[in-house]
Amino acid sequence: MQTEPYLPINFTISPEAWAEIANIRRQWDNKFSDKSDVLMIGWGRTVLNDGKSWGHVVISFYGISDRGKIEHGIQILSGHEVVFFTTPEFYDKFEGKVIRFEPDKSFFLAPS
């Protein structure tokens, strides 16, 4: 079992973002046989063919079959199990922020 240290959650999640996370969980469970288990939140980078790129919040799930591989990194946020999948390089982006959701912006970090 892996026991590497993880970075503690340093952000909150708005009610609107929690609602959209629930929608994504339902979509996941309808699409995949390995049902969603633990929420994963991280920082990602999109790079287009023309070279344009931007960073953004990533929301996904680990399936039930992955639990044994990630259980050492599970933290609790507002009663939900979460793996905060980030590196020290991006950790400060989340510090004291709120993950919000708006349909035209998707998930984004905002001041608390």
Short mmCIF file of N, CA and C in Angstrom, two decimals:
data_model
loop_
_atom_site.label_atom_id
_atom_site.label_comp_id
_atom_site.label_asym_id
_atom_site.label_seq_id
_atom_site.Cartn_x
_atom_site.Cartn_y
_atom_site.Cartn_z
N MET A 1 0.83 -1.18 0.00
CA MET A 1 0.00 0.00 0.00
C MET A 1 0.88 1.25 0.00
N GLN A 2 0.56 2.17 -0.89
CA GLN A 2 1.31 3.41 -0.99
C GLN A 2 0.95 4.32 0.17
N THR A 3 1.94 4.97 0.75
CA THR A 3 1.68 5.85 1.89
C THR A 3 2.36 7.21 1.72
N GLU A 4 2.55 7.65 0.47
CA GLU A 4 3.16 8.95 0.24
C GLU A 4 2.28 10.04 0.86
N PRO A 5 2.89 11.10 1.36
CA PRO A 5 2.08 12.18 1.94
C PRO A 5 1.25 12.87 0.85
N TYR A 6 0.13 13.39 1.24
CA TYR A 6 -0.70 14.14 0.31
C TYR A 6 -0.84 15.56 0.82
N LEU A 7 -1.21 16.45 -0.08
CA LEU A 7 -1.41 17.85 0.29
C LEU A 7 -2.82 18.01 0.83
N PRO A 8 -2.98 18.63 1.99
CA PRO A 8 -4.32 18.77 2.57
C PRO A 8 -5.20 19.71 1.75
N ILE A 9 -6.47 19.43 1.75
CA ILE A 9 -7.45 20.27 1.06
C ILE A 9 -7.39 21.67 1.66
N ASN A 10 -7.29 22.67 0.81
CA ASN A 10 -7.16 24.06 1.26
C ASN A 10 -8.19 24.97 0.59
N PHE A 11 -9.33 24.41 0.22
CA PHE A 11 -10.38 25.14 -0.49
C PHE A 11 -11.74 24.64 -0.01
N THR A 12 -12.80 25.32 -0.44
CA THR A 12 -14.17 24.86 -0.20
C THR A 12 -14.86 24.73 -1.55
N ILE A 13 -16.09 24.23 -1.50
CA ILE A 13 -16.87 24.02 -2.73
C ILE A 13 -18.25 24.64 -2.52
N SER A 14 -18.69 25.43 -3.49
CA SER A 14 -19.98 26.10 -3.38
C SER A 14 -21.12 25.09 -3.57
N PRO A 15 -22.31 25.43 -3.08
CA PRO A 15 -23.46 24.53 -3.28
C PRO A 15 -23.75 24.24 -4.76
N GLU A 16 -23.58 25.24 -5.62
CA GLU A 16 -23.82 25.04 -7.06
C GLU A 16 -22.81 24.05 -7.64
N ALA A 17 -21.57 24.14 -7.18
CA ALA A 17 -20.56 23.19 -7.65
C ALA A 17 -20.85 21.79 -7.15
N TRP A 18 -21.28 21.65 -5.88
CA TRP A 18 -21.65 20.33 -5.37
C TRP A 18 -22.79 19.74 -6.19
N ALA A 19 -23.77 20.56 -6.58
CA ALA A 19 -24.89 20.08 -7.38
C ALA A 19 -24.41 19.58 -8.74
N GLU A 20 -23.49 20.30 -9.35
CA GLU A 20 -22.98 19.86 -10.66
C GLU A 20 -22.12 18.61 -10.52
N ILE A 21 -21.37 18.51 -9.44
CA ILE A 21 -20.59 17.29 -9.18
C ILE A 21 -21.54 16.09 -9.07
N ALA A 22 -22.68 16.28 -8.43
CA ALA A 22 -23.68 15.20 -8.34
C ALA A 22 -24.19 14.83 -9.73
N ASN A 23 -24.40 15.81 -10.60
CA ASN A 23 -24.82 15.53 -11.97
C ASN A 23 -23.76 14.73 -12.72
N ILE A 24 -22.51 15.11 -12.56
CA ILE A 24 -21.42 14.40 -13.22
C ILE A 24 -21.33 12.98 -12.70
N ARG A 25 -21.53 12.80 -11.39
CA ARG A 25 -21.51 11.45 -10.81
C ARG A 25 -22.61 10.58 -11.45
N ARG A 26 -23.81 11.13 -11.62
CA ARG A 26 -24.90 10.37 -12.25
C ARG A 26 -24.54 10.00 -13.68
N GLN A 27 -23.96 10.94 -14.42
CA GLN A 27 -23.54 10.66 -15.80
C GLN A 27 -22.49 9.56 -15.82
N TRP A 28 -21.52 9.64 -14.93
CA TRP A 28 -20.47 8.62 -14.82
C TRP A 28 -21.10 7.24 -14.60
N ASP A 29 -21.98 7.18 -13.61
CA ASP A 29 -22.58 5.90 -13.24
C ASP A 29 -23.45 5.33 -14.36
N ASN A 30 -24.05 6.20 -15.19
CA ASN A 30 -24.83 5.73 -16.33
C ASN A 30 -23.95 5.26 -17.48
N LYS A 31 -22.71 5.74 -17.53
CA LYS A 31 -21.82 5.43 -18.65
C LYS A 31 -20.88 4.26 -18.38
N PHE A 32 -20.40 4.13 -17.14
CA PHE A 32 -19.37 3.15 -16.83
C PHE A 32 -19.89 2.06 -15.90
N SER A 33 -19.41 0.83 -16.13
CA SER A 33 -19.81 -0.26 -15.24
C SER A 33 -19.10 -0.15 -13.88
N ASP A 34 -17.90 0.43 -13.86
CA ASP A 34 -17.17 0.66 -12.61
C ASP A 34 -17.70 1.96 -12.02
N LYS A 35 -18.67 1.86 -11.15
CA LYS A 35 -19.38 3.03 -10.63
C LYS A 35 -18.45 3.98 -9.89
N SER A 36 -18.85 5.25 -9.85
CA SER A 36 -18.06 6.28 -9.18
C SER A 36 -17.99 5.99 -7.70
N ASP A 37 -16.83 6.27 -7.13
CA ASP A 37 -16.64 6.04 -5.70
C ASP A 37 -16.16 7.31 -5.03
N VAL A 38 -14.96 7.76 -5.35
CA VAL A 38 -14.35 8.90 -4.66
C VAL A 38 -14.14 10.04 -5.65
N LEU A 39 -14.58 11.21 -5.26
CA LEU A 39 -14.40 12.42 -6.05
C LEU A 39 -12.92 12.77 -6.13
N MET A 40 -12.48 13.18 -7.33
CA MET A 40 -11.11 13.64 -7.52
C MET A 40 -11.18 15.09 -7.98
N ILE A 41 -10.40 15.94 -7.33
CA ILE A 41 -10.29 17.34 -7.71
C ILE A 41 -8.83 17.64 -7.95
N GLY A 42 -8.53 18.28 -9.07
CA GLY A 42 -7.15 18.61 -9.39
C GLY A 42 -7.07 19.84 -10.27
N TRP A 43 -5.87 20.08 -10.76
CA TRP A 43 -5.60 21.18 -11.68
C TRP A 43 -5.12 20.57 -12.98
N GLY A 44 -5.74 20.98 -14.07
CA GLY A 44 -5.36 20.44 -15.37
C GLY A 44 -4.98 21.54 -16.33
N ARG A 45 -4.43 21.13 -17.44
CA ARG A 45 -4.02 22.07 -18.47
C ARG A 45 -4.54 21.57 -19.80
N THR A 46 -5.27 22.42 -20.51
CA THR A 46 -5.74 22.10 -21.86
C THR A 46 -4.82 22.79 -22.84
N VAL A 47 -4.37 22.02 -23.84
CA VAL A 47 -3.49 22.55 -24.88
C VAL A 47 -4.13 22.23 -26.23
N LEU A 48 -4.41 23.26 -27.00
CA LEU A 48 -5.00 23.09 -28.33
C LEU A 48 -3.91 22.88 -29.38
N ASN A 49 -4.32 22.38 -30.55
CA ASN A 49 -3.35 22.16 -31.63
C ASN A 49 -2.64 23.44 -32.06
N ASP A 50 -3.29 24.59 -31.91
CA ASP A 50 -2.67 25.85 -32.31
C ASP A 50 -1.72 26.40 -31.24
N GLY A 51 -1.56 25.65 -30.14
CA GLY A 51 -0.64 26.06 -29.09
C GLY A 51 -1.27 26.83 -27.95
N LYS A 52 -2.50 27.28 -28.11
CA LYS A 52 -3.17 27.98 -27.01
C LYS A 52 -3.39 26.99 -25.87
N SER A 53 -3.22 27.50 -24.65
CA SER A 53 -3.39 26.61 -23.49
C SER A 53 -3.89 27.42 -22.31
N TRP A 54 -4.50 26.71 -21.37
CA TRP A 54 -4.97 27.33 -20.15
C TRP A 54 -5.12 26.27 -19.07
N GLY A 55 -5.01 26.73 -17.82
CA GLY A 55 -5.17 25.85 -16.69
C GLY A 55 -6.58 25.96 -16.14
N HIS A 56 -7.03 24.91 -15.48
CA HIS A 56 -8.40 24.89 -14.97
C HIS A 56 -8.59 23.79 -13.93
N VAL A 57 -9.66 23.93 -13.17
CA VAL A 57 -10.05 22.91 -12.19
C VAL A 57 -10.53 21.68 -12.96
N VAL A 58 -10.13 20.51 -12.47
CA VAL A 58 -10.57 19.24 -13.03
C VAL A 58 -11.39 18.50 -11.98
N ILE A 59 -12.54 18.01 -12.40
CA ILE A 59 -13.43 17.22 -11.54
C ILE A 59 -13.60 15.86 -12.21
N SER A 60 -13.37 14.80 -11.47
CA SER A 60 -13.59 13.46 -11.98
C SER A 60 -13.83 12.53 -10.80
N PHE A 61 -13.82 11.25 -11.07
CA PHE A 61 -14.04 10.26 -10.02
C PHE A 61 -13.09 9.10 -10.18
N TYR A 62 -12.78 8.47 -9.08
CA TYR A 62 -12.16 7.16 -9.10
C TYR A 62 -13.29 6.15 -8.99
N GLY A 63 -13.19 5.09 -9.78
CA GLY A 63 -14.18 4.04 -9.71
C GLY A 63 -13.99 3.18 -8.47
N ILE A 64 -15.00 2.39 -8.19
CA ILE A 64 -14.95 1.49 -7.02
C ILE A 64 -13.72 0.60 -7.07
N SER A 65 -13.35 0.15 -8.28
CA SER A 65 -12.20 -0.77 -8.40
C SER A 65 -10.88 -0.09 -8.06
N ASP A 66 -10.83 1.23 -8.05
CA ASP A 66 -9.59 1.97 -7.77
C ASP A 66 -9.39 2.28 -6.29
N ARG A 67 -10.39 2.03 -5.47
CA ARG A 67 -10.35 2.47 -4.08
C ARG A 67 -9.09 2.01 -3.35
N GLY A 68 -8.70 0.78 -3.51
CA GLY A 68 -7.51 0.28 -2.81
C GLY A 68 -6.25 1.03 -3.19
N LYS A 69 -6.20 1.56 -4.41
CA LYS A 69 -5.02 2.28 -4.88
C LYS A 69 -4.96 3.71 -4.35
N ILE A 70 -6.11 4.27 -3.99
CA ILE A 70 -6.14 5.70 -3.63
C ILE A 70 -6.60 5.96 -2.20
N GLU A 71 -6.94 4.92 -1.45
CA GLU A 71 -7.56 5.18 -0.14
C GLU A 71 -6.64 5.91 0.83
N HIS A 72 -5.32 5.81 0.65
CA HIS A 72 -4.39 6.54 1.52
C HIS A 72 -4.49 8.06 1.32
N GLY A 73 -5.03 8.49 0.17
CA GLY A 73 -5.12 9.92 -0.13
C GLY A 73 -6.50 10.51 0.05
N ILE A 74 -7.45 9.72 0.56
CA ILE A 74 -8.82 10.21 0.72
C ILE A 74 -8.89 11.17 1.92
N GLN A 75 -9.49 12.32 1.66
CA GLN A 75 -9.75 13.31 2.70
C GLN A 75 -11.26 13.56 2.73
N ILE A 76 -11.75 14.18 3.76
CA ILE A 76 -13.17 14.49 3.88
C ILE A 76 -13.37 16.00 3.74
N LEU A 77 -14.28 16.37 2.85
CA LEU A 77 -14.63 17.77 2.65
C LEU A 77 -16.16 17.87 2.63
N SER A 78 -16.71 18.58 3.57
CA SER A 78 -18.17 18.74 3.67
C SER A 78 -18.89 17.40 3.66
N GLY A 79 -18.30 16.42 4.34
CA GLY A 79 -18.91 15.10 4.44
C GLY A 79 -18.71 14.19 3.25
N HIS A 80 -17.93 14.64 2.27
CA HIS A 80 -17.68 13.86 1.05
C HIS A 80 -16.23 13.39 1.02
N GLU A 81 -16.03 12.18 0.53
CA GLU A 81 -14.67 11.68 0.32
C GLU A 81 -14.10 12.33 -0.94
N VAL A 82 -12.88 12.86 -0.82
CA VAL A 82 -12.24 13.57 -1.92
C VAL A 82 -10.76 13.20 -1.96
N VAL A 83 -10.24 13.00 -3.16
CA VAL A 83 -8.80 12.95 -3.37
C VAL A 83 -8.43 14.27 -4.04
N PHE A 84 -7.59 15.04 -3.37
CA PHE A 84 -7.08 16.30 -3.92
C PHE A 84 -5.82 15.95 -4.68
N PHE A 85 -5.94 15.82 -5.98
CA PHE A 85 -4.86 15.35 -6.83
C PHE A 85 -4.14 16.56 -7.42
N THR A 86 -3.08 16.98 -6.73
CA THR A 86 -2.31 18.12 -7.21
C THR A 86 -0.87 17.96 -6.78
N THR A 87 -0.04 18.88 -7.21
CA THR A 87 1.37 18.90 -6.85
C THR A 87 1.67 20.22 -6.15
N PRO A 88 2.80 20.31 -5.47
CA PRO A 88 3.15 21.58 -4.82
C PRO A 88 3.13 22.77 -5.79
N GLU A 89 3.43 22.54 -7.05
CA GLU A 89 3.45 23.61 -8.04
C GLU A 89 2.09 24.31 -8.17
N PHE A 90 1.01 23.56 -8.04
CA PHE A 90 -0.33 24.12 -8.24
C PHE A 90 -1.12 24.27 -6.95
N TYR A 91 -0.57 23.83 -5.84
CA TYR A 91 -1.28 23.83 -4.56
C TYR A 91 -1.77 25.22 -4.16
N ASP A 92 -0.93 26.22 -4.31
CA ASP A 92 -1.29 27.57 -3.88
C ASP A 92 -2.43 28.18 -4.70
N LYS A 93 -2.68 27.67 -5.92
CA LYS A 93 -3.80 28.17 -6.71
C LYS A 93 -5.12 27.98 -5.98
N PHE A 94 -5.20 26.92 -5.15
CA PHE A 94 -6.43 26.57 -4.46
C PHE A 94 -6.56 27.24 -3.08
N GLU A 95 -5.47 27.74 -2.55
CA GLU A 95 -5.42 28.24 -1.16
C GLU A 95 -6.51 29.26 -0.86
N GLY A 96 -7.41 28.90 0.05
CA GLY A 96 -8.45 29.82 0.51
C GLY A 96 -9.53 30.13 -0.51
N LYS A 97 -9.56 29.41 -1.62
CA LYS A 97 -10.53 29.68 -2.69
C LYS A 97 -11.77 28.81 -2.52
N VAL A 98 -12.77 29.14 -3.31
CA VAL A 98 -14.00 28.37 -3.41
C VAL A 98 -14.10 27.85 -4.83
N ILE A 99 -14.34 26.56 -4.99
CA ILE A 99 -14.62 26.04 -6.32
C ILE A 99 -16.08 26.33 -6.60
N ARG A 100 -16.32 27.08 -7.64
CA ARG A 100 -17.67 27.46 -8.04
C ARG A 100 -17.99 26.82 -9.39
N PHE A 101 -19.27 26.81 -9.72
CA PHE A 101 -19.70 26.31 -11.02
C PHE A 101 -20.73 27.27 -11.60
N GLU A 102 -20.53 27.62 -12.85
CA GLU A 102 -21.52 28.34 -13.65
C GLU A 102 -21.53 27.68 -15.02
N PRO A 103 -22.72 27.46 -15.60
CA PRO A 103 -22.78 26.74 -16.88
C PRO A 103 -21.88 27.30 -17.97
N ASP A 104 -21.73 28.62 -18.04
CA ASP A 104 -20.91 29.21 -19.09
C ASP A 104 -19.42 29.24 -18.75
N LYS A 105 -19.05 28.92 -17.50
CA LYS A 105 -17.65 28.94 -17.08
C LYS A 105 -17.16 27.58 -16.62
N SER A 106 -18.06 26.63 -16.43
CA SER A 106 -17.75 25.33 -15.86
C SER A 106 -17.28 25.53 -14.41
N PHE A 107 -16.29 24.74 -13.96
CA PHE A 107 -15.77 24.87 -12.60
C PHE A 107 -14.63 25.87 -12.62
N PHE A 108 -14.56 26.72 -11.59
CA PHE A 108 -13.48 27.70 -11.53
C PHE A 108 -13.23 28.07 -10.08
N LEU A 109 -12.06 28.61 -9.82
CA LEU A 109 -11.68 29.05 -8.49
C LEU A 109 -12.05 30.51 -8.32
N ALA A 110 -12.64 30.83 -7.17
CA ALA A 110 -13.04 32.20 -6.87
C ALA A 110 -12.61 32.52 -5.45
N PRO A 111 -12.43 33.80 -5.16
CA PRO A 111 -12.11 34.17 -3.78
C PRO A 111 -13.25 33.73 -2.85
N SER A 112 -12.88 33.42 -1.62
CA SER A 112 -13.93 33.00 -0.67
C SER A 112 -14.61 34.18 -0.04
#
